[in-house]
PDB file of C-alpha atoms in Angstrom:
ATOM      1  CA  MET L 138     -21.311  27.609 -17.599  1.00  0.00           C
ATOM      2  CA  SER L 139     -19.196  24.847 -18.818  1.00  0.00           C
ATOM      3  CA  GLU L 140     -20.460  21.627 -20.629  1.00  0.00           C
ATOM      4  CA  GLU L 141     -19.886  19.542 -17.676  1.00  0.00           C
ATOM      5  CA  PHE L 142     -22.312  21.236 -15.751  1.00  0.00           C
ATOM      6  CA  TYR L 143     -25.056  21.334 -18.256  1.00  0.00           C
ATOM      7  CA  LEU L 144     -24.588  17.522 -18.768  1.00  0.00           C
ATOM      8  CA  HIS L 145     -24.253  16.932 -14.843  1.00  0.00           C
ATOM      9  CA  ILE L 146     -27.979  18.671 -14.580  1.00  0.00           C
ATOM     10  CA  PHE L 147     -29.271  16.651 -17.624  1.00  0.00           C
ATOM     11  CA  ASN L 148     -27.987  13.092 -15.738  1.00  0.00           C
ATOM     12  CA  LYS L 149     -29.684  14.059 -12.524  1.00  0.00           C
ATOM     13  CA  GLN L 150     -32.738  14.242 -14.226  1.00  0.00           C
ATOM     14  CA  ARG L 151     -32.539  10.745 -14.740  1.00  0.00           C
ATOM     15  CA  ASP L 152     -31.956   9.717 -11.474  1.00  0.00           C
ATOM     16  CA  ILE L 153     -34.984  11.204  -9.966  1.00  0.00           C
ATOM     17  CA  GLU L 154     -37.569   9.296  -8.507  1.00  0.00           C
ATOM     18  CA  ALA L 155     -41.043  10.329  -9.765  1.00  0.00           C
ATOM     19  CA  VAL L 156     -43.082  12.210  -6.824  1.00  0.00           C
ATOM     20  CA  PRO L 157     -46.327  14.594  -7.711  1.00  0.00           C
ATOM     21  CA  SER L 158     -45.473  18.110  -6.956  1.00  0.00           C
ATOM     22  CA  ASN L 159     -45.418  19.458  -3.963  1.00  0.00           C
ATOM     23  CA  GLU L 160     -48.130  22.210  -5.053  1.00  0.00           C
ATOM     24  CA  GLU L 161     -50.248  18.983  -6.072  1.00  0.00           C
ATOM     25  CA  VAL L 162     -49.709  17.309  -2.793  1.00  0.00           C
ATOM     26  CA  ALA L 163     -51.034  20.497  -0.734  1.00  0.00           C
ATOM     27  CA  GLU L 164     -53.642  21.395  -3.236  1.00  0.00           C
ATOM     28  CA  TRP L 165     -55.567  17.862  -2.363  1.00  0.00           C
ATOM     29  CA  ALA L 166     -54.816  18.988   1.734  1.00  0.00           C
ATOM     30  CA  ILE L 167     -56.127  21.780   1.585  1.00  0.00           C
ATOM     31  CA  GLY L 168     -59.246  20.612  -0.807  1.00  0.00           C
ATOM     32  CA  LEU L 169     -59.330  17.795   2.093  1.00  0.00           C
ATOM     33  CA  MET L 170     -59.391  20.850   4.526  1.00  0.00           C
ATOM     34  CA  ASN L 171     -62.078  22.666   2.746  1.00  0.00           C
ATOM     35  CA  LEU L 172     -64.331  19.591   2.724  1.00  0.00           C
ATOM     36  CA  ILE L 173     -64.163  18.728   6.387  1.00  0.00           C
ATOM     37  CA  TYR L 174     -64.342  22.702   7.779  1.00  0.00           C
ATOM     38  CA  PRO L 175     -67.030  24.212   5.110  1.00  0.00           C
ATOM     39  CA  GLU L 176     -66.129  27.467   7.079  1.00  0.00           C
ATOM     40  CA  ARG L 177     -63.091  28.029   4.914  1.00  0.00           C
ATOM     41  CA  VAL L 178     -65.344  27.959   1.645  1.00  0.00           C
ATOM     42  CA  THR L 179     -67.515  31.277   0.626  1.00  0.00           C
ATOM     43  CA  SER L 180     -71.081  29.809   1.054  1.00  0.00           C
ATOM     44  CA  PRO L 181     -71.125  26.153   0.571  1.00  0.00           C
ATOM     45  CA  ASP L 182     -74.043  24.603  -0.586  1.00  0.00           C
ATOM     46  CA  TYR L 183     -73.676  21.155  -0.979  1.00  0.00           C
ATOM     47  CA  SER L 184     -76.337  17.966  -0.821  1.00  0.00           C
ATOM     48  CA  ILE L 185     -75.644  15.344   1.177  1.00  0.00           C
ATOM     49  CA  ASN L 186     -75.141  13.450  -1.931  1.00  0.00           C
ATOM     50  CA  GLU L 187     -72.514  15.665  -3.515  1.00  0.00           C
ATOM     51  CA  ILE L 188     -70.328  15.688  -0.178  1.00  0.00           C
ATOM     52  CA  LYS L 189     -70.114  12.022  -0.381  1.00  0.00           C
ATOM     53  CA  ARG L 190     -69.080  12.346  -3.967  1.00  0.00           C
ATOM     54  CA  LEU L 191     -66.444  15.277  -2.838  1.00  0.00           C
ATOM     55  CA  PHE L 192     -64.892  12.665  -0.452  1.00  0.00           C
ATOM     56  CA  ILE L 193     -65.211   9.832  -3.075  1.00  0.00           C
ATOM     57  CA  ARG L 194     -63.184  12.452  -5.098  1.00  0.00           C
ATOM     58  CA  GLN L 195     -60.437  13.542  -2.777  1.00  0.00           C
ATOM     59  CA  GLN L 196     -59.884   9.581  -1.691  1.00  0.00           C
ATOM     60  CA  ASN L 197     -59.465   9.178  -5.556  1.00  0.00           C
ATOM     61  CA  ALA L 198     -57.135  11.997  -5.719  1.00  0.00           C
ATOM     62  CA  LEU L 199     -55.072  10.448  -2.798  1.00  0.00           C
ATOM     63  CA  VAL L 200     -54.726   7.248  -4.785  1.00  0.00           C
ATOM     64  CA  ASN L 201     -53.544   9.145  -8.127  1.00  0.00           C
ATOM     65  CA  ILE L 202     -50.836  10.846  -5.963  1.00  0.00           C
ATOM     66  CA  LEU L 203     -49.605   7.693  -4.461  1.00  0.00           C
ATOM     67  CA  ASN L 204     -49.765   5.737  -7.993  1.00  0.00           C
ATOM     68  CA  ALA L 205     -47.928   8.529  -9.041  1.00  0.00           C
ATOM     69  CA  THR L 206     -45.183   7.940  -6.586  1.00  0.00           C
ATOM     70  CA  LYS L 207     -42.593   5.450  -7.510  1.00  0.00           C
ATOM     71  CA  ALA L 208     -41.770   4.476  -3.823  1.00  0.00           C
ATOM     72  CA  CYS L 209     -45.622   3.409  -3.522  1.00  0.00           C
ATOM     73  CA  GLU L 210     -45.470   1.603  -7.079  1.00  0.00           C
ATOM     74  CA  ASN L 211     -45.301  -2.037  -5.121  1.00  0.00           C
ATOM     75  CA  SER L 212     -48.181  -0.795  -2.406  1.00  0.00           C
ATOM     76  CA  ASP L 213     -51.973  -1.214  -2.396  1.00  0.00           C
ATOM     77  CA  ASN L 214     -52.567   2.149  -2.737  1.00  0.00           C
ATOM     78  CA  ASP L 215     -56.514   1.921  -2.860  1.00  0.00           C
ATOM     79  CA  GLN L 216     -56.454  -0.014   0.175  1.00  0.00           C
ATOM     80  CA  ILE L 217     -53.902   2.841   1.918  1.00  0.00           C
ATOM     81  CA  ALA L 218     -56.136   5.405   0.545  1.00  0.00           C
ATOM     82  CA  ALA L 219     -59.473   3.647   2.001  1.00  0.00           C
ATOM     83  CA  GLN L 220     -57.668   3.262   5.340  1.00  0.00           C
ATOM     84  CA  ILE L 221     -56.974   6.873   5.723  1.00  0.00           C
ATOM     85  CA  PHE L 222     -60.030   8.296   4.532  1.00  0.00           C
ATOM     86  CA  GLU L 223     -61.770   5.543   7.273  1.00  0.00           C
ATOM     87  CA  GLN L 224     -59.630   7.506   9.876  1.00  0.00           C
ATOM     88  CA  LEU L 225     -61.176  11.056   8.808  1.00  0.00           C
ATOM     89  CA  PRO L 226     -63.860  11.192  11.493  1.00  0.00           C
ATOM     90  CA  GLU L 227     -61.588  10.516  14.370  1.00  0.00           C
ATOM     91  CA  LEU L 228     -58.980  12.841  12.939  1.00  0.00           C
ATOM     92  CA  TYR L 229     -61.736  15.463  12.744  1.00  0.00           C
ATOM     93  CA  ARG L 230     -62.645  15.074  16.262  1.00  0.00           C
ATOM     94  CA  LYS L 231     -58.638  15.475  17.156  1.00  0.00           C
ATOM     95  CA  MET L 232     -58.714  18.443  15.161  1.00  0.00           C
ATOM     96  CA  ASN L 233     -61.727  19.948  16.928  1.00  0.00           C
ATOM     97  CA  THR L 234     -60.259  19.192  20.553  1.00  0.00           C
ATOM     98  CA  ASP L 235     -57.429  21.544  18.940  1.00  0.00           C
ATOM     99  CA  ILE L 236     -59.967  24.029  18.130  1.00  0.00           C
ATOM    100  CA  SER L 237     -61.818  23.790  21.588  1.00  0.00           C
ATOM    101  CA  ALA L 238     -57.705  24.303  22.803  1.00  0.00           C
ATOM    102  CA  ILE L 239     -57.680  27.834  20.959  1.00  0.00           C
ATOM    103  CA  MET L 240     -61.094  28.725  21.897  1.00  0.00           C
ATOM    104  CA  GLU L 241     -60.979  28.219  25.820  1.00  0.00           C
ATOM    105  CA  GLY L 242     -57.109  29.581  26.155  1.00  0.00           C
ATOM    106  CA  ASP L 243     -56.887  32.622  23.745  1.00  0.00           C
ATOM    107  CA  PRO L 244     -58.684  35.516  25.220  1.00  0.00           C
ATOM    108  CA  ALA L 245     -58.799  37.085  21.434  1.00  0.00           C
ATOM    109  CA  ALA L 246     -60.272  34.372  19.766  1.00  0.00           C
ATOM    110  CA  GLN L 247     -63.908  35.719  18.873  1.00  0.00           C
ATOM    111  CA  SER L 248     -65.115  32.002  17.658  1.00  0.00           C
ATOM    112  CA  GLU L 249     -64.524  28.721  16.347  1.00  0.00           C
ATOM    113  CA  PHE L 250     -65.323  29.953  12.544  1.00  0.00           C
ATOM    114  CA  GLU L 251     -62.343  32.832  13.194  1.00  0.00           C
ATOM    115  CA  ILE L 252     -60.134  30.358  14.156  1.00  0.00           C
ATOM    116  CA  ILE L 253     -60.840  27.807  11.431  1.00  0.00           C
ATOM    117  CA  ARG L 254     -60.414  30.582   8.972  1.00  0.00           C
ATOM    118  CA  SER L 255     -57.590  32.557  10.112  1.00  0.00           C
ATOM    119  CA  TYR L 256     -55.467  30.922  12.680  1.00  0.00           C
ATOM    120  CA  PRO L 257     -51.844  29.442  11.300  1.00  0.00           C
ATOM    121  CA  GLY L 258     -51.733  27.415  14.456  1.00  0.00           C
ATOM    122  CA  PHE L 259     -54.703  25.317  13.919  1.00  0.00           C
ATOM    123  CA  LEU L 260     -53.943  25.079  10.394  1.00  0.00           C
ATOM    124  CA  ALA L 261     -50.546  23.745  11.252  1.00  0.00           C
ATOM    125  CA  ILE L 262     -51.860  21.237  13.405  1.00  0.00           C
ATOM    126  CA  ALA L 263     -54.545  19.969  11.065  1.00  0.00           C
ATOM    127  CA  LEU L 264     -52.259  19.266   8.137  1.00  0.00           C
ATOM    128  CA  TYR L 265     -49.856  17.770  10.916  1.00  0.00           C
ATOM    129  CA  ARG L 266     -52.890  15.410  11.675  1.00  0.00           C
ATOM    130  CA  ILE L 267     -53.302  14.659   8.240  1.00  0.00           C
ATOM    131  CA  ALA L 268     -50.059  14.128   7.384  1.00  0.00           C
ATOM    132  CA  HIS L 269     -49.069  11.698  10.668  1.00  0.00           C
ATOM    133  CA  ALA L 270     -51.958   9.411   9.275  1.00  0.00           C
ATOM    134  CA  ILE L 271     -50.596   9.311   5.983  1.00  0.00           C
ATOM    135  CA  LEU L 272     -46.992   8.472   7.493  1.00  0.00           C
ATOM    136  CA  GLU L 273     -48.622   5.854   9.835  1.00  0.00           C
ATOM    137  CA  ALA L 274     -50.014   4.259   6.690  1.00  0.00           C
ATOM    138  CA  ASN L 275     -46.374   4.061   5.923  1.00  0.00           C
ATOM    139  CA  VAL L 276     -46.217   6.178   2.836  1.00  0.00           C
ATOM    140  CA  PRO L 277     -42.982   7.762   2.346  1.00  0.00           C
ATOM    141  CA  ILE L 278     -42.237  11.604   1.206  1.00  0.00           C
ATOM    142  CA  ILE L 279     -45.886  12.893   0.935  1.00  0.00           C
ATOM    143  CA  PRO L 280     -46.706  13.559   4.953  1.00  0.00           C
ATOM    144  CA  ARG L 281     -43.046  15.524   4.891  1.00  0.00           C
ATOM    145  CA  ILE L 282     -44.272  17.493   1.843  1.00  0.00           C
ATOM    146  CA  LEU L 283     -47.289  18.348   3.669  1.00  0.00           C
ATOM    147  CA  THR L 284     -45.818  18.960   7.037  1.00  0.00           C
ATOM    148  CA  GLU L 285     -43.215  21.579   5.235  1.00  0.00           C
ATOM    149  CA  TYR L 286     -46.121  23.168   3.083  1.00  0.00           C
ATOM    150  CA  ALA L 287     -47.480  24.143   6.541  1.00  0.00           C
ATOM    151  CA  HIS L 288     -44.165  25.142   7.585  1.00  0.00           C
ATOM    152  CA  SER L 289     -43.918  27.216   4.701  1.00  0.00           C
ATOM    153  CA  ILE L 290     -47.139  29.081   4.935  1.00  0.00           C
ATOM    154  CA  THR L 291     -47.408  29.227   8.703  1.00  0.00           C
ATOM    155  CA  GLY L 292     -43.742  29.184  10.078  1.00  0.00           C
ATOM    156  CA  ILE L 293     -44.432  26.407  12.019  1.00  0.00           C
ATOM    157  CA  ASP L 294     -42.444  23.371  11.626  1.00  0.00           C
ATOM    158  CA  ILE L 295     -43.993  20.084  12.914  1.00  0.00           C
ATOM    159  CA  HIS L 296     -42.408  17.084  11.585  1.00  0.00           C
ATOM    160  CA  PRO L 297     -44.924  14.681  10.477  1.00  0.00           C
ATOM    161  CA  ALA L 298     -43.743  11.547  12.706  1.00  0.00           C
ATOM    162  CA  SER L 299     -44.052  13.334  15.936  1.00  0.00           C
ATOM    163  CA  SER L 300     -46.760  11.868  18.213  1.00  0.00           C
ATOM    164  CA  ILE L 301     -49.262  14.667  19.673  1.00  0.00           C
ATOM    165  CA  GLY L 302     -52.367  14.249  21.706  1.00  0.00           C
ATOM    166  CA  GLU L 303     -55.702  15.826  21.958  1.00  0.00           C
ATOM    167  CA  TYR L 304     -56.267  19.637  22.697  1.00  0.00           C
ATOM    168  CA  LEU L 305     -52.741  21.295  21.313  1.00  0.00           C
ATOM    169  CA  TYR L 306     -52.816  24.910  21.762  1.00  0.00           C
ATOM    170  CA  ILE L 307     -50.335  26.885  19.285  1.00  0.00           C
ATOM    171  CA  ASP L 308     -50.151  30.454  20.402  1.00  0.00           C
ATOM    172  CA  HIS L 309     -49.125  32.642  18.055  1.00  0.00           C
ATOM    173  CA  GLY L 310     -46.619  29.892  16.567  1.00  0.00           C
ATOM    174  CA  THR L 311     -44.131  31.528  14.091  1.00  0.00           C
ATOM    175  CA  GLY L 312     -40.899  29.722  14.497  1.00  0.00           C
ATOM    176  CA  LEU L 313     -42.119  26.905  16.291  1.00  0.00           C
ATOM    177  CA  VAL L 314     -40.137  23.535  15.783  1.00  0.00           C
ATOM    178  CA  ILE L 315     -40.837  20.070  16.988  1.00  0.00           C
ATOM    179  CA  GLY L 316     -38.675  17.109  15.898  1.00  0.00           C
ATOM    180  CA  GLU L 317     -39.590  13.854  14.577  1.00  0.00           C
ATOM    181  CA  THR L 318     -39.175  11.977  17.769  1.00  0.00           C
ATOM    182  CA  THR L 319     -41.099  14.393  19.742  1.00  0.00           C
ATOM    183  CA  VAL L 320     -43.812  13.222  22.220  1.00  0.00           C
ATOM    184  CA  ILE L 321     -46.343  15.622  23.247  1.00  0.00           C
ATOM    185  CA  GLY L 322     -49.314  14.748  25.543  1.00  0.00           C
ATOM    186  CA  ASN L 323     -53.039  16.266  26.191  1.00  0.00           C
ATOM    187  CA  HIS L 324     -53.320  19.604  26.818  1.00  0.00           C
ATOM    188  CA  VAL L 325     -50.333  21.031  25.900  1.00  0.00           C
ATOM    189  CA  LYS L 326     -50.222  24.807  25.171  1.00  0.00           C
ATOM    190  CA  LEU L 327     -46.858  26.585  23.190  1.00  0.00           C
ATOM    191  CA  TYR L 328     -46.120  29.644  22.304  1.00  0.00           C
ATOM    192  CA  GLN L 329     -44.180  31.015  19.183  1.00  0.00           C
ATOM    193  CA  GLY L 330     -40.664  30.515  19.019  1.00  0.00           C
ATOM    194  CA  VAL L 331     -40.238  27.214  21.166  1.00  0.00           C
ATOM    195  CA  THR L 332     -37.970  24.245  19.971  1.00  0.00           C
ATOM    196  CA  LEU L 333     -38.621  20.621  20.628  1.00  0.00           C
ATOM    197  CA  GLY L 334     -35.248  19.548  19.307  1.00  0.00           C
ATOM    198  CA  ALA L 335     -32.699  17.481  19.298  1.00  0.00           C
ATOM    199  CA  LEU L 336     -28.868  17.753  21.050  1.00  0.00           C
ATOM    200  CA  SER L 337     -26.219  16.985  18.624  1.00  0.00           C
ATOM    201  CA  VAL L 338     -26.098  13.527  17.445  1.00  0.00           C
ATOM    202  CA  GLU L 339     -24.309  11.706  14.757  1.00  0.00           C
ATOM    203  CA  LYS L 340     -26.362  10.351  11.749  1.00  0.00           C
ATOM    204  CA  TYR L 341     -26.308   6.556  13.305  1.00  0.00           C
ATOM    205  CA  MET L 342     -28.916   7.615  15.498  1.00  0.00           C
ATOM    206  CA  ALA L 343     -31.228   8.451  13.227  1.00  0.00           C
ATOM    207  CA  ASN L 344     -33.620   5.607  14.639  1.00  0.00           C
ATOM    208  CA  THR L 345     -33.248   6.247  18.467  1.00  0.00           C
ATOM    209  CA  LYS L 346     -35.262   9.020  20.301  1.00  0.00           C
ATOM    210  CA  ARG L 347     -33.739  12.287  20.005  1.00  0.00           C
ATOM    211  CA  HIS L 348     -36.362  14.940  20.738  1.00  0.00           C
ATOM    212  CA  PRO L 349     -37.983  15.406  24.596  1.00  0.00           C
ATOM    213  CA  THR L 350     -41.372  14.484  25.961  1.00  0.00           C
ATOM    214  CA  ILE L 351     -43.773  16.735  27.058  1.00  0.00           C
ATOM    215  CA  GLU L 352     -46.596  15.472  29.099  1.00  0.00           C
ATOM    216  CA  ASP L 353     -50.163  16.575  30.068  1.00  0.00           C
ATOM    217  CA  HIS L 354     -51.113  20.158  30.793  1.00  0.00           C
ATOM    218  CA  VAL L 355     -47.684  22.223  30.373  1.00  0.00           C
ATOM    219  CA  ILE L 356     -47.362  25.686  29.071  1.00  0.00           C
ATOM    220  CA  ILE L 357     -43.950  26.391  26.980  1.00  0.00           C
ATOM    221  CA  TYR L 358     -43.533  29.638  26.629  1.00  0.00           C
ATOM    222  CA  SER L 359     -41.656  32.062  23.689  1.00  0.00           C
ATOM    223  CA  GLY L 360     -38.402  31.046  23.111  1.00  0.00           C
ATOM    224  CA  ALA L 361     -38.096  28.258  25.041  1.00  0.00           C
ATOM    225  CA  THR L 362     -35.717  25.631  23.821  1.00  0.00           C
ATOM    226  CA  ILE L 363     -35.959  21.702  24.967  1.00  0.00           C
ATOM    227  CA  LEU L 364     -33.767  19.519  23.803  1.00  0.00           C
ATOM    228  CA  GLY L 365     -33.118  15.365  24.067  1.00  0.00           C
ATOM    229  CA  GLY L 366     -34.574  12.406  23.728  1.00  0.00           C
ATOM    230  CA  GLU L 367     -34.351  11.422  27.482  1.00  0.00           C
ATOM    231  CA  THR L 368     -35.580  15.023  28.368  1.00  0.00           C
ATOM    232  CA  VAL L 369     -39.333  14.737  29.840  1.00  0.00           C
ATOM    233  CA  ILE L 370     -41.043  17.773  31.140  1.00  0.00           C
ATOM    234  CA  GLY L 371     -43.311  16.691  33.612  1.00  0.00           C
ATOM    235  CA  HIS L 372     -47.244  17.027  33.663  1.00  0.00           C
ATOM    236  CA  ASN L 373     -48.650  20.716  35.045  1.00  0.00           C
ATOM    237  CA  CYS L 374     -44.858  22.197  34.292  1.00  0.00           C
ATOM    238  CA  VAL L 375     -44.636  25.961  33.085  1.00  0.00           C
ATOM    239  CA  ILE L 376     -41.416  26.584  31.160  1.00  0.00           C
ATOM    240  CA  GLY L 377     -40.697  30.471  30.874  1.00  0.00           C
ATOM    241  CA  GLY L 378     -39.438  32.129  27.907  1.00  0.00           C
ATOM    242  CA  ASN L 379     -36.214  32.081  26.489  1.00  0.00           C
ATOM    243  CA  VAL L 380     -35.612  28.905  29.306  1.00  0.00           C
ATOM    244  CA  TRP L 381     -32.999  26.312  27.725  1.00  0.00           C
ATOM    245  CA  LEU L 382     -33.118  22.518  28.651  1.00  0.00           C
ATOM    246  CA  THR L 383     -31.640  19.614  28.278  1.00  0.00           C
ATOM    247  CA  LYS L 384     -32.545  17.722  31.318  1.00  0.00           C
ATOM    248  CA  SER L 385     -35.685  16.557  33.022  1.00  0.00           C
ATOM    249  CA  VAL L 386     -38.195  18.593  35.065  1.00  0.00           C
ATOM    250  CA  PRO L 387     -40.555  16.751  37.829  1.00  0.00           C
ATOM    251  CA  ALA L 388     -44.228  17.516  37.600  1.00  0.00           C
ATOM    252  CA  GLY L 389     -45.566  20.363  38.829  1.00  0.00           C
ATOM    253  CA  SER L 390     -42.542  22.565  38.460  1.00  0.00           C
ATOM    254  CA  THR L 391     -42.127  26.191  37.114  1.00  0.00           C
ATOM    255  CA  VAL L 392     -38.908  27.064  35.079  1.00  0.00           C
ATOM    256  CA  TYR L 393     -37.345  30.452  34.506  1.00  0.00           C
ATOM    257  CA  HIS L 394     -34.773  32.156  33.051  1.00  0.00           C
ATOM    258  CA  GLN L 395     -33.549  35.107  34.820  1.00  0.00           C
ATOM    259  CA  SER L 396     -32.475  38.309  33.025  1.00  0.00           C
ATOM    260  CA  ALA L 397     -30.161  41.111  34.126  1.00  0.00           C
ATOM    261  CA  ILE L 398     -32.279  43.929  32.476  1.00  0.00           C
ATOM    262  CA  LYS L 399     -32.119  46.912  34.353  1.00  0.00           C
ATOM    263  CA  VAL L 400     -33.739  50.174  33.751  1.00  0.00           C
ATOM    264  CA  GLU L 401     -32.946  53.463  34.314  1.00  0.00           C
ATOM    265  CA  THR L 402     -35.247  56.597  34.263  1.00  0.00           C
ATOM    266  CA  LYS L 403     -34.418  60.357  33.724  1.00  0.00           C
ATOM    267  CA  ASN L 404     -36.258  63.014  35.418  1.00  0.00           C
ATOM    268  CA  LEU L 405     -37.796  64.827  32.784  1.00  0.00           C
TER     269      LEU L 405
END
């Protein structure tokens, strides 16, 4: 390789703004999840005072992450972390609604313990809810690192800026995409391979609503693609598998894709 290439990499180093490693950010979030849901830990046995100390430690760890992030150097990071941890009981309540939605909707779910310990859909939603709270506190980059970590281990891609209501049920989830300006109501059920995305847009539209709105009690089956910021799926709709939608659908509708599959049998 040429000296010019080495020099390019050398100079590039000096332009990087400091941010803690993705591994450190993810480790903090998983530590918080393990504290909120002791079901994730083998035989936890903490006293109440120890639990209090562990929450304080997690809060201080977030302060350290923010202090080590150059984009946050002029922020009151102690106050930001305190504000986020003050919201934890409400985040926990919302996460529990997601557990309830899975438990009530998935015949294969044997227990809440199983969902907390093993369901990728729940983990992706929970990390999204933590990331969204951090984003709401105007913290840059850290929320996206969290949701991309969730994406890497679950195959579920949820942008931290999307707005998601309670009782979200993600079934299987692999290949699911929820874009930045998506709005999802309550009691929505999403299967694997669903895309809630944007139509092809220019960069100047970055601050406009580019992704669809999904109202309450909607079911969207696997492989469906719903695009566009003006697209609204009305409440109580059922969107079938492999449907492609770029226009709104009235409440209570069923939308399905008709294929021309033919099965021929032979006499054996």
